[in-house]
Every structure is written in C-alpha cells, then in structure tokens.
C-alpha cells in the first residue's frame, strides 16, 4: 500500500504536483486551511490542470489541517513567508517517520520549518517548473522544468522518488541541494529586484550591465564567505546568460508586484543581506538595492517583508 501524499498549499505548484500524482493512481490528499476553504473546494469538484491546451479535472480528496490522521509524507507547497505557520498547523500530525518536501524558493524558510517540527525529516527542493493559477483550484502548466531534491543532513535518497518517476515529474536527488538553493538565490538577487525597480522584462537589464556586474561581484564574495564556493563559480557569466535567454520574460518578483501580490523578498535579497551582516561582510550595493526595493514596495502599499 503506497504512502499517501498530503499536499499543503493548493496553489500553482501544489496543484501541479497533486494532479500529476493523482493521475498516476497514487494516493493524494489536499490539506486546506479551514472549513470555509474546504467547502469552496468541494463546490469546485476538484483540481483542474490545464496542460498544452487540454483541461482535466482531478477529484483529489481534501481535508482541513486540524484533521487528526497522521501525515507520513507532506509536500509543503505554500509561499516561503507562509511555510512556518502552515507546518505549525499540522505539527500535531507529524512524527519521527514523517517526511516533508519543502518547495519554497529562496532560503530561510527551510530552517524555520525544520526548527518548528524537529521530529520530522525535511527535504529541500529547488524547481525550474513553471505554473500559474488562472482561477480558484485551476492551474496552468506553463513551463516544463526540473526539480532537484536533497537533504543536507542525510545524503541517502528516499525510496519514494519512484512515485515522482511514475507521475512523470522530472527530478533528481541532489547531494548538494544547498549549493543549488544558494545559486538560485544569487541569480534571483542579481536580476529580479532590478526588473521591479526599472519596471522591465529580464532583457531590459542589458541596459544596466555595470550595475548587474557590481551586484554579481558582491554576491560572489558573499557566497564564498558563506561557505558556498561552488555556488559562486562563474556567477556573473551565468547571470548574463539567464538575462539573454529569458529576455522576453517578466521575472517572478516583477509578476508578483504587477499583480499586487506579496513578494518573497525576505527569503531572497533579505536573506542575502542578513547572511552578510552575520559574517560582517560589507555588501553596500546589495544593501542599497534592498532598501530601494523596500521603499518601492512601501510606496505601492505592498508588504515589504
Ligand atoms: P501560490 O500559487 O501562491 O500557492 C500557495 C498556496 O499555499 C495557496 O493556495 C495558499 O492558499 C496556500 N497556503 C498558504 N498558507 C496555507 C496554510 N496555512 N494552509 C493551507 N494552505 C495554505 O504559490 P506557488 O506559486 O505555488 O509557490 C509556492 C512556492 O514555490 C514559492 O516559494 C514559489 O517561489 C516556489 N516556486 C513557484 C513556481 C511557480 O511557477 N509557481 C516555480 C518555482 C518555485 P490561499 O490561496 O488560500 O492563500
């Protein structure tokens, strides 16, 4: 009998995972905030995935966080700023055999979650898949990608990666997941805040090469100081490559701001600046960028934490 996949966070990535696991015949249950969300979900008839123009509904069963059944496998698919509170809402259902897969972007939320539920095993993930919601309980699979999973505390891969293969979720076990998370954070810090401040697509940063290069130099120092030399390697050429390859796209932070959604700034640029302070490393341009971004978000009336 397969272990049930509990998916907490029926947003873009949570729905993308839940529907593919359910399609493969694996047991999946959605964990919803409260009875009101549960009723809304019931009325919708299930989760809808839109993929290559095809729309398919999956009647994945739902339950509320305070339901009493134990959870052995939990996919935490909320935003970084919601992760700690979300896991606290199901902490009473987790024990030493429970495994959590943390899909949050950036860094900081993974440690907060692990401290909140020390009894459980926490596996971090970094994904390049892309999805967005075009309605409540409806998600569009917008970009194929890859998901790396890893556990810095225990390098042995879990057996249930077979479930991901069965569900057609492209993935790999990564012995250096922290390197991947730091590298992605650094790319994000070099690109995303500037696209918000200059209100441009990624390609617009080709007009701001010097500023990007200065940020890359500070990020390289920071990664080395944080004991992440592999994440620092050739950062600037990769940032330039990403800017070119994604020139026509708006960054995720730009999209969040344009849609008046809260950003994950505290787990990206905010986390970088906090780490620099801890290591007593001066990164004046990144710090100034953080302050400009916070002022910009404040002006728009959006949360800046
Ligand atoms: P999202 O669409 O905003 O979905 C988050 C979901 O979590 C929402 O449905 C939200 O419910 C739910 N949630 C939050 N707190 C909860 C709680 N306490 N109990 C139950 N549900 C709760 O976010 P996303 O785009 O999937 O992003 C999730 C993470 O993946 C982020 O860190 C993001 O950066 C990362 N990521 C996303 C993508 C992508 O393409 N979307 C790609 C790579 C990485 P409500 O709707 O009720 O608020």
mmCIF file of C-alpha atoms and ligand atoms in Angstrom:
data_model
loop_
_atom_site.group_PDB
_atom_site.id
_atom_site.type_symbol
_atom_site.label_atom_id
_atom_site.label_comp_id
_atom_site.label_asym_id
_atom_site.label_seq_id
_atom_site.Cartn_x
_atom_site.Cartn_y
_atom_site.Cartn_z
ATOM 1 C CA UNK A 1 0.000 0.000 0.000
ATOM 2 C CA UNK A 2 1.557 3.345 -1.087
ATOM 3 C CA UNK A 3 2.010 6.109 1.462
ATOM 4 C CA UNK A 4 -0.436 8.978 0.982
ATOM 5 C CA UNK A 5 0.943 12.255 -0.375
ATOM 6 C CA UNK A 6 -0.510 15.089 1.688
ATOM 7 C CA UNK A 7 -0.219 18.337 -0.269
ATOM 8 C CA UNK A 8 -0.444 21.523 1.807
ATOM 9 C CA UNK A 9 -0.985 24.538 -0.440
ATOM 10 C CA UNK A 10 -3.427 24.091 -3.321
ATOM 11 C CA UNK A 11 -1.761 26.886 -5.325
ATOM 12 C CA UNK A 12 0.298 26.705 -8.511
ATOM 13 C CA UNK A 13 2.990 24.179 -7.620
ATOM 14 C CA UNK A 14 0.874 22.251 -5.115
ATOM 15 C CA UNK A 15 -1.817 21.661 -7.745
ATOM 16 C CA UNK A 16 0.778 20.812 -10.401
ATOM 17 C CA UNK A 17 2.185 18.083 -8.141
ATOM 18 C CA UNK A 18 -1.136 16.840 -6.712
ATOM 19 C CA UNK A 19 -2.774 16.387 -10.129
ATOM 20 C CA UNK A 20 0.181 14.542 -11.659
ATOM 21 C CA UNK A 21 0.498 12.221 -8.623
ATOM 22 C CA UNK A 22 -3.268 11.555 -8.704
ATOM 23 C CA UNK A 23 -3.167 10.923 -12.473
ATOM 24 C CA UNK A 24 -0.570 8.187 -11.826
ATOM 25 C CA UNK A 25 -3.023 6.489 -9.444
ATOM 26 C CA UNK A 26 -1.093 7.436 -6.298
ATOM 27 C CA UNK A 27 -2.970 8.335 -3.086
ATOM 28 C CA UNK A 28 -3.080 12.143 -2.654
ATOM 29 C CA UNK A 29 -4.943 14.353 -0.185
ATOM 30 C CA UNK A 30 -5.073 18.134 -0.139
ATOM 31 C CA UNK A 31 -4.675 19.893 3.205
ATOM 32 C CA UNK A 32 -6.746 23.085 3.303
ATOM 33 C CA UNK A 33 -6.655 25.944 5.789
ATOM 34 C CA UNK A 34 -10.119 25.672 7.258
ATOM 35 C CA UNK A 35 -13.705 24.556 6.760
ATOM 36 C CA UNK A 36 -14.553 27.572 4.552
ATOM 37 C CA UNK A 37 -11.795 26.658 2.037
ATOM 38 C CA UNK A 38 -12.887 23.019 2.299
ATOM 39 C CA UNK A 39 -16.450 23.937 1.332
ATOM 40 C CA UNK A 40 -15.256 26.092 -1.563
ATOM 41 C CA UNK A 41 -13.080 23.210 -2.749
ATOM 42 C CA UNK A 42 -15.934 20.696 -2.509
ATOM 43 C CA UNK A 43 -18.137 23.007 -4.573
ATOM 44 C CA UNK A 44 -15.481 23.191 -7.302
ATOM 45 C CA UNK A 45 -15.465 19.412 -7.786
ATOM 46 C CA UNK A 46 -11.682 19.026 -7.695
ATOM 47 C CA UNK A 47 -8.410 20.423 -9.009
ATOM 48 C CA UNK A 48 -8.121 21.410 -12.651
ATOM 49 C CA UNK A 49 -4.857 21.199 -14.580
ATOM 50 C CA UNK A 50 -4.514 22.965 -17.920
ATOM 51 C CA UNK A 51 -1.696 21.440 -19.937
ATOM 52 C CA UNK A 52 -0.962 22.108 -23.610
ATOM 53 C CA UNK A 53 -4.456 23.485 -24.081
ATOM 54 C CA UNK A 54 -6.092 20.371 -22.544
ATOM 55 C CA UNK A 55 -8.143 20.825 -19.397
ATOM 56 C CA UNK A 56 -8.563 17.952 -16.989
ATOM 57 C CA UNK A 57 -10.199 17.862 -13.560
ATOM 58 C CA UNK A 58 -8.948 15.569 -10.788
ATOM 59 C CA UNK A 59 -11.228 14.936 -7.771
ATOM 60 C CA UNK A 60 -8.351 14.820 -5.247
ATOM 61 C CA UNK A 61 -9.858 14.405 -1.753
ATOM 62 C CA UNK A 62 -9.394 17.292 0.668
ATOM 63 C CA UNK A 63 -9.228 17.689 4.426
ATOM 64 C CA UNK A 64 -8.561 20.514 6.874
ATOM 65 C CA UNK A 65 -5.240 20.968 8.697
ATOM 66 C CA UNK A 66 -6.782 20.075 12.060
ATOM 67 C CA UNK A 67 -7.932 16.638 10.897
ATOM 68 C CA UNK A 68 -6.442 14.027 13.319
ATOM 69 C CA UNK A 69 -4.931 11.422 10.939
ATOM 70 C CA UNK A 70 -1.114 11.146 10.983
ATOM 71 C CA UNK A 71 0.817 12.513 7.996
ATOM 72 C CA UNK A 72 3.769 10.443 6.800
ATOM 73 C CA UNK A 73 4.605 12.399 3.644
ATOM 74 C CA UNK A 74 3.893 16.101 3.280
ATOM 75 C CA UNK A 75 4.520 18.270 0.249
ATOM 76 C CA UNK A 76 4.693 21.827 1.583
ATOM 77 C CA UNK A 77 3.703 23.953 -1.395
ATOM 78 C CA UNK A 78 2.954 27.381 0.064
ATOM 79 C CA UNK A 79 4.992 30.598 -0.246
ATOM 80 C CA UNK A 80 8.158 30.934 1.872
ATOM 81 C CA UNK A 81 6.517 33.528 4.160
ATOM 82 C CA UNK A 82 3.624 31.128 4.954
ATOM 83 C CA UNK A 83 5.725 27.979 5.431
ATOM 84 C CA UNK A 84 6.370 28.092 9.172
ATOM 85 C CA UNK A 85 2.748 28.843 10.128
ATOM 86 C CA UNK A 86 1.460 26.286 7.633
ATOM 87 C CA UNK A 87 3.619 23.496 9.032
ATOM 88 C CA UNK A 88 2.712 24.523 12.601
ATOM 89 C CA UNK A 89 -0.949 23.921 11.689
ATOM 90 C CA UNK A 90 -0.201 20.212 11.029
ATOM 91 C CA UNK A 91 2.665 19.703 13.538
ATOM 92 C CA UNK A 92 0.429 17.533 15.762
ATOM 93 C CA UNK A 93 0.099 15.055 12.876
ATOM 94 C CA UNK A 94 3.846 14.606 12.265
ATOM 95 C CA UNK A 95 6.211 12.155 13.969
ATOM 96 C CA UNK A 96 9.731 10.713 13.542
ATOM 97 C CA UNK A 97 8.627 8.773 10.437
ATOM 98 C CA UNK A 98 7.198 11.842 8.717
ATOM 99 C CA UNK A 99 8.973 13.299 5.710
ATOM 100 C CA UNK A 100 8.428 16.829 4.420
ATOM 101 C CA UNK A 101 9.296 18.083 0.955
ATOM 102 C CA UNK A 102 9.786 21.855 1.032
ATOM 103 C CA UNK A 103 9.108 23.514 -2.334
ATOM 104 C CA UNK A 104 9.803 27.098 -1.192
ATOM 105 C CA UNK A 105 12.031 29.388 -3.226
ATOM 106 C CA UNK A 106 14.912 31.185 -1.512
ATOM 107 C CA UNK A 107 16.454 30.344 1.847
ATOM 108 C CA UNK A 108 15.456 30.807 5.466
ATOM 109 C CA UNK A 109 12.018 29.174 5.441
ATOM 110 C CA UNK A 110 13.540 25.652 5.332
ATOM 111 C CA UNK A 111 15.376 26.198 8.640
ATOM 112 C CA UNK A 112 12.309 27.822 10.198
ATOM 113 C CA UNK A 113 10.209 24.768 9.250
ATOM 114 C CA UNK A 114 12.844 22.267 10.452
ATOM 115 C CA UNK A 115 13.053 24.034 13.826
ATOM 116 C CA UNK A 116 9.281 24.037 14.137
ATOM 117 C CA UNK A 117 8.993 20.231 13.553
ATOM 118 C CA UNK A 118 12.310 18.740 14.725
ATOM 119 C CA UNK A 119 10.702 15.289 14.877
ATOM 120 C CA UNK A 120 10.297 15.087 11.074
ATOM 121 C CA UNK A 121 12.764 14.726 8.179
ATOM 122 C CA UNK A 122 12.888 17.829 5.993
ATOM 123 C CA UNK A 123 13.887 17.549 2.344
ATOM 124 C CA UNK A 124 14.507 20.759 0.408
ATOM 125 C CA UNK A 125 13.590 21.172 -3.234
ATOM 126 C CA UNK A 126 14.525 23.589 -5.985
ATOM 127 C CA UNK A 127 12.334 23.638 -9.066
ATOM 128 C CA UNK A 128 12.510 25.201 -12.510
ATOM 129 C CA UNK A 129 8.966 24.123 -13.392
ATOM 130 C CA UNK A 130 6.517 26.955 -14.037
ATOM 131 C CA UNK A 131 2.803 27.157 -13.269
ATOM 132 C CA UNK A 132 0.224 29.825 -12.528
ATOM 133 C CA UNK A 133 -3.363 29.964 -11.312
ATOM 134 C CA UNK A 134 -5.998 31.170 -13.757
ATOM 135 C CA UNK A 135 -8.820 30.668 -11.264
ATOM 136 C CA UNK A 136 -9.521 29.148 -7.888
ATOM 137 C CA UNK A 137 -8.463 25.464 -7.903
ATOM 138 C CA UNK A 138 -7.234 25.813 -11.543
ATOM 139 C CA UNK A 139 -3.609 25.789 -12.624
ATOM 140 C CA UNK A 140 -1.892 26.222 -15.976
ATOM 141 C CA UNK A 141 1.308 24.216 -16.513
ATOM 142 C CA UNK A 142 3.314 26.998 -18.157
ATOM 143 C CA UNK A 143 6.888 25.773 -18.312
ATOM 144 C CA UNK A 144 8.461 22.345 -18.232
ATOM 145 C CA UNK A 145 11.447 22.071 -15.961
ATOM 146 C CA UNK A 146 13.220 20.004 -13.398
ATOM 147 C CA UNK A 147 13.112 19.595 -9.632
ATOM 148 C CA UNK A 148 16.163 18.818 -7.513
ATOM 149 C CA UNK A 149 15.616 17.384 -4.048
ATOM 150 C CA UNK A 150 18.112 16.915 -1.251
ATOM 151 C CA UNK A 151 18.634 16.642 2.467
ATOM 152 C CA UNK A 152 21.848 18.240 3.756
ATOM 153 C CA UNK A 153 21.527 16.189 6.989
ATOM 154 C CA UNK A 154 21.060 12.739 5.344
ATOM 155 C CA UNK A 155 22.502 12.203 1.873
ATOM 156 C CA UNK A 156 20.554 8.962 1.223
ATOM 157 C CA UNK A 157 17.764 9.316 -1.371
ATOM 158 C CA UNK A 158 14.268 8.281 -0.218
ATOM 159 C CA UNK A 159 12.653 5.260 -1.940
ATOM 160 C CA UNK A 160 9.539 7.268 -2.866
ATOM 161 C CA UNK A 161 11.345 9.115 -5.654
ATOM 162 C CA UNK A 162 9.857 6.222 -7.695
ATOM 163 C CA UNK A 163 6.443 7.868 -7.167
ATOM 164 C CA UNK A 164 7.767 11.004 -8.889
ATOM 165 C CA UNK A 165 9.002 8.922 -11.824
ATOM 166 C CA UNK A 166 5.607 7.199 -12.051
ATOM 167 C CA UNK A 167 3.905 10.622 -12.021
ATOM 168 C CA UNK A 168 6.187 11.982 -14.768
ATOM 169 C CA UNK A 169 7.685 14.667 -12.503
ATOM 170 C CA UNK A 170 11.238 15.207 -13.800
ATOM 171 C CA UNK A 171 13.567 15.166 -10.792
ATOM 172 C CA UNK A 172 16.967 14.238 -9.429
ATOM 173 C CA UNK A 173 18.354 13.631 -5.957
ATOM 174 C CA UNK A 174 21.000 16.214 -5.219
ATOM 175 C CA UNK A 175 23.814 15.748 -2.707
ATOM 176 C CA UNK A 176 24.477 19.496 -2.877
ATOM 177 C CA UNK A 177 20.979 20.947 -2.604
ATOM 178 C CA UNK A 178 22.276 23.893 -0.555
ATOM 179 C CA UNK A 179 24.596 24.854 -3.416
ATOM 180 C CA UNK A 180 21.602 24.802 -5.777
ATOM 181 C CA UNK A 181 19.431 26.877 -3.442
ATOM 182 C CA UNK A 182 22.202 29.453 -2.899
ATOM 183 C CA UNK A 183 22.968 29.645 -6.622
ATOM 184 C CA UNK A 184 19.296 30.197 -7.461
ATOM 185 C CA UNK A 185 19.045 32.811 -4.698
ATOM 186 C CA UNK A 186 22.077 34.647 -6.100
ATOM 187 C CA UNK A 187 20.652 34.644 -9.657
ATOM 188 C CA UNK A 188 17.393 35.940 -8.261
ATOM 189 C CA UNK A 189 19.138 38.743 -6.281
ATOM 190 C CA UNK A 190 21.071 39.870 -9.358
ATOM 191 C CA UNK A 191 18.045 40.008 -11.652
ATOM 192 C CA UNK A 192 14.619 40.191 -10.002
ATOM 193 C CA UNK A 193 14.805 43.330 -7.805
ATOM 194 C CA UNK A 194 16.236 45.407 -10.679
ATOM 195 C CA UNK A 195 13.436 44.287 -13.020
ATOM 196 C CA UNK A 196 10.957 45.611 -10.440
ATOM 197 C CA UNK A 197 12.795 48.917 -9.933
ATOM 198 C CA UNK A 198 13.309 49.530 -13.682
ATOM 199 C CA UNK A 199 9.873 48.081 -14.452
ATOM 200 C CA UNK A 200 11.290 45.970 -17.269
ATOM 201 C CA UNK A 201 11.485 42.464 -18.662
ATOM 202 C CA UNK A 202 14.636 40.490 -17.853
ATOM 203 C CA UNK A 203 16.117 41.583 -21.182
ATOM 204 C CA UNK A 204 15.837 45.234 -20.093
ATOM 205 C CA UNK A 205 18.769 44.626 -17.738
ATOM 206 C CA UNK A 206 21.072 44.535 -20.783
ATOM 207 C CA UNK A 207 20.905 48.357 -20.427
ATOM 208 C CA UNK A 208 22.223 48.085 -16.840
ATOM 209 C CA UNK A 209 25.227 45.801 -17.307
ATOM 210 C CA UNK A 210 27.526 47.664 -14.873
ATOM 211 C CA UNK A 211 25.003 47.618 -12.061
ATOM 212 C CA UNK A 212 24.376 43.880 -12.587
ATOM 213 C CA UNK A 213 28.141 43.201 -12.624
ATOM 214 C CA UNK A 214 28.620 45.091 -9.329
ATOM 215 C CA UNK A 215 25.859 43.051 -7.684
ATOM 216 C CA UNK A 216 27.399 39.812 -9.032
ATOM 217 C CA UNK A 217 30.783 40.717 -7.532
ATOM 218 C CA UNK A 218 29.225 41.283 -4.093
ATOM 219 C CA UNK A 219 27.144 38.090 -4.384
ATOM 220 C CA UNK A 220 30.275 36.116 -5.298
ATOM 221 C CA UNK A 221 32.050 37.407 -2.156
ATOM 222 C CA UNK A 222 29.012 36.597 -0.060
ATOM 223 C CA UNK A 223 28.654 33.022 -1.347
ATOM 224 C CA UNK A 224 32.338 32.368 -0.685
ATOM 225 C CA UNK A 225 32.077 33.832 2.825
ATOM 226 C CA UNK A 226 29.010 31.646 3.494
ATOM 227 C CA UNK A 227 30.998 28.506 2.613
ATOM 228 C CA UNK A 228 29.337 28.126 -0.811
ATOM 229 C CA UNK A 229 32.259 28.426 -3.272
ATOM 230 C CA UNK A 230 30.614 26.112 -5.836
ATOM 231 C CA UNK A 231 27.545 28.385 -5.916
ATOM 232 C CA UNK A 232 29.840 31.373 -6.522
ATOM 233 C CA UNK A 233 31.658 29.914 -9.528
ATOM 234 C CA UNK A 234 31.227 31.951 -12.723
ATOM 235 C CA UNK A 235 28.153 33.674 -11.329
ATOM 236 C CA UNK A 236 28.351 36.772 -13.499
ATOM 237 C CA UNK A 237 28.540 34.975 -16.890
ATOM 238 C CA UNK A 238 25.591 32.819 -15.851
ATOM 239 C CA UNK A 239 23.551 35.861 -14.806
ATOM 240 C CA UNK A 240 24.260 37.398 -18.232
ATOM 241 C CA UNK A 241 23.270 34.143 -19.950
ATOM 242 C CA UNK A 242 19.993 33.995 -17.993
ATOM 243 C CA UNK A 243 19.201 37.633 -18.809
ATOM 244 C CA UNK A 244 19.721 36.881 -22.502
ATOM 245 C CA UNK A 245 17.883 33.526 -22.537
ATOM 246 C CA UNK A 246 14.861 34.948 -20.654
ATOM 247 C CA UNK A 247 14.957 38.432 -22.216
ATOM 248 C CA UNK A 248 11.269 38.329 -23.185
ATOM 249 C CA UNK A 249 10.039 37.230 -19.722
ATOM 250 C CA UNK A 250 8.992 39.199 -16.674
ATOM 251 C CA UNK A 251 10.702 37.898 -13.512
ATOM 252 C CA UNK A 252 8.584 36.210 -10.831
ATOM 253 C CA UNK A 253 9.115 39.190 -8.500
ATOM 254 C CA UNK A 254 8.013 41.599 -11.230
ATOM 255 C CA UNK A 255 4.885 39.483 -11.785
ATOM 256 C CA UNK A 256 4.145 39.442 -8.044
ATOM 257 C CA UNK A 257 4.411 43.247 -7.852
ATOM 258 C CA UNK A 258 2.420 43.798 -11.068
ATOM 259 C CA UNK A 259 -0.350 41.588 -9.642
ATOM 260 C CA UNK A 260 -0.122 43.361 -6.258
ATOM 261 C CA UNK A 261 0.926 40.137 -4.522
ATOM 262 C CA UNK A 262 3.339 39.913 -1.613
ATOM 263 C CA UNK A 263 6.897 39.102 -2.761
ATOM 264 C CA UNK A 264 9.331 36.633 -1.175
ATOM 265 C CA UNK A 265 11.942 39.413 -0.688
ATOM 266 C CA UNK A 266 12.839 38.359 2.884
ATOM 267 C CA UNK A 267 13.859 34.885 1.685
ATOM 268 C CA UNK A 268 15.857 36.182 -1.310
ATOM 269 C CA UNK A 269 17.616 39.570 -1.177
ATOM 270 C CA UNK A 270 16.668 39.952 2.507
ATOM 271 C CA UNK A 271 18.257 36.598 3.326
ATOM 272 C CA UNK A 272 21.452 37.550 1.446
ATOM 273 C CA UNK A 273 21.774 40.834 3.359
ATOM 274 C CA UNK A 274 21.110 39.120 6.690
ATOM 275 C CA UNK A 275 23.795 36.490 5.960
ATOM 276 C CA UNK A 276 26.284 39.255 5.075
ATOM 277 C CA UNK A 277 25.620 41.029 8.384
ATOM 278 C CA UNK A 278 26.125 37.747 10.257
ATOM 279 C CA UNK A 279 29.509 37.298 8.534
ATOM 280 C CA UNK A 280 30.374 41.014 8.942
ATOM 281 C CA UNK A 281 30.801 41.332 5.182
ATOM 282 C CA UNK A 282 30.149 44.706 3.547
ATOM 283 C CA UNK A 283 27.827 44.434 0.512
ATOM 284 C CA UNK A 284 26.821 48.111 0.083
ATOM 285 C CA UNK A 285 25.210 47.787 -3.350
ATOM 286 C CA UNK A 286 23.055 44.793 -2.389
ATOM 287 C CA UNK A 287 22.046 46.552 0.836
ATOM 288 C CA UNK A 288 21.146 49.715 -1.093
ATOM 289 C CA UNK A 289 19.191 47.600 -3.592
ATOM 290 C CA UNK A 290 17.233 46.051 -0.701
ATOM 291 C CA UNK A 291 16.411 49.495 0.675
ATOM 292 C CA UNK A 292 15.330 50.797 -2.746
ATOM 293 C CA UNK A 293 13.109 47.756 -3.206
ATOM 294 C CA UNK A 294 11.539 48.119 0.245
ATOM 295 C CA UNK A 295 10.847 51.834 -0.409
ATOM 296 C CA UNK A 296 9.301 50.918 -3.788
ATOM 297 C CA UNK A 297 7.042 48.258 -2.209
ATOM 298 C CA UNK A 298 6.081 50.675 0.598
ATOM 299 C CA UNK A 299 5.141 53.312 -1.997
ATOM 300 C CA UNK A 300 2.911 50.814 -3.740
ATOM 301 C CA UNK A 301 1.298 49.843 -0.437
ATOM 302 C CA UNK A 302 2.602 46.270 -0.719
ATOM 303 C CA UNK A 303 4.137 44.284 2.158
ATOM 304 C CA UNK A 304 7.925 44.748 2.208
ATOM 305 C CA UNK A 305 8.822 41.852 4.489
HETATM 306 P P1 LIG B 1 0.745 30.011 -4.726
HETATM 307 O O1 LIG B 1 0.188 29.753 -6.084
HETATM 308 O O2 LIG B 1 0.546 31.336 -4.083
HETATM 309 O O3 LIG B 1 0.181 28.878 -3.771
HETATM 310 C C1 LIG B 1 0.413 28.839 -2.387
HETATM 311 C C2 LIG B 1 -0.767 28.131 -1.754
HETATM 312 O O4 LIG B 1 -0.488 27.901 -0.367
HETATM 313 C C3 LIG B 1 -2.063 28.922 -1.812
HETATM 314 O O5 LIG B 1 -3.069 28.072 -2.337
HETATM 315 C C4 LIG B 1 -2.346 29.245 -0.348
HETATM 316 O O6 LIG B 1 -3.703 29.286 -0.046
HETATM 317 C C5 LIG B 1 -1.707 28.065 0.318
HETATM 318 N N1 LIG B 1 -1.462 28.244 1.751
HETATM 319 C C6 LIG B 1 -0.707 29.183 2.371
HETATM 320 N N2 LIG B 1 -0.744 29.026 3.709
HETATM 321 C C7 LIG B 1 -1.544 27.944 3.940
HETATM 322 C C8 LIG B 1 -1.997 27.286 5.117
HETATM 323 N N3 LIG B 1 -1.618 27.689 6.329
HETATM 324 N N4 LIG B 1 -2.826 26.220 4.976
HETATM 325 C C9 LIG B 1 -3.231 25.807 3.767
HETATM 326 N N5 LIG B 1 -2.840 26.387 2.608
HETATM 327 C C10 LIG B 1 -2.009 27.449 2.701
HETATM 328 O O7 LIG B 1 2.321 29.745 -4.691
HETATM 329 P P2 LIG B 1 3.245 28.962 -5.758
HETATM 330 O O8 LIG B 1 3.433 29.820 -6.961
HETATM 331 O O9 LIG B 1 2.758 27.564 -5.939
HETATM 332 O O10 LIG B 1 4.627 28.977 -4.980
HETATM 333 C C11 LIG B 1 4.952 28.088 -3.918
HETATM 334 C C12 LIG B 1 6.475 28.131 -3.750
HETATM 335 O O11 LIG B 1 7.075 27.566 -4.913
HETATM 336 C C13 LIG B 1 7.018 29.568 -3.639
HETATM 337 O O12 LIG B 1 8.087 29.623 -2.727
HETATM 338 C C14 LIG B 1 7.499 29.860 -5.062
HETATM 339 O O13 LIG B 1 8.545 30.817 -5.106
HETATM 340 C C15 LIG B 1 8.008 28.488 -5.474
HETATM 341 N N6 LIG B 1 8.023 28.302 -6.938
HETATM 342 C C16 LIG B 1 6.908 28.562 -7.686
HETATM 343 C C17 LIG B 1 6.951 28.336 -9.058
HETATM 344 C C18 LIG B 1 5.746 28.591 -9.936
HETATM 345 O O14 LIG B 1 5.866 28.511 -11.153
HETATM 346 N N7 LIG B 1 4.590 28.900 -9.395
HETATM 347 C C19 LIG B 1 8.139 27.869 -9.653
HETATM 348 C C20 LIG B 1 9.250 27.604 -8.859
HETATM 349 C C21 LIG B 1 9.180 27.834 -7.500
HETATM 350 P P3 LIG B 1 -4.602 30.590 -0.360
HETATM 351 O O15 LIG B 1 -4.792 30.609 -1.833
HETATM 352 O O16 LIG B 1 -5.841 30.292 0.413
HETATM 353 O O17 LIG B 1 -3.820 31.764 0.170
#
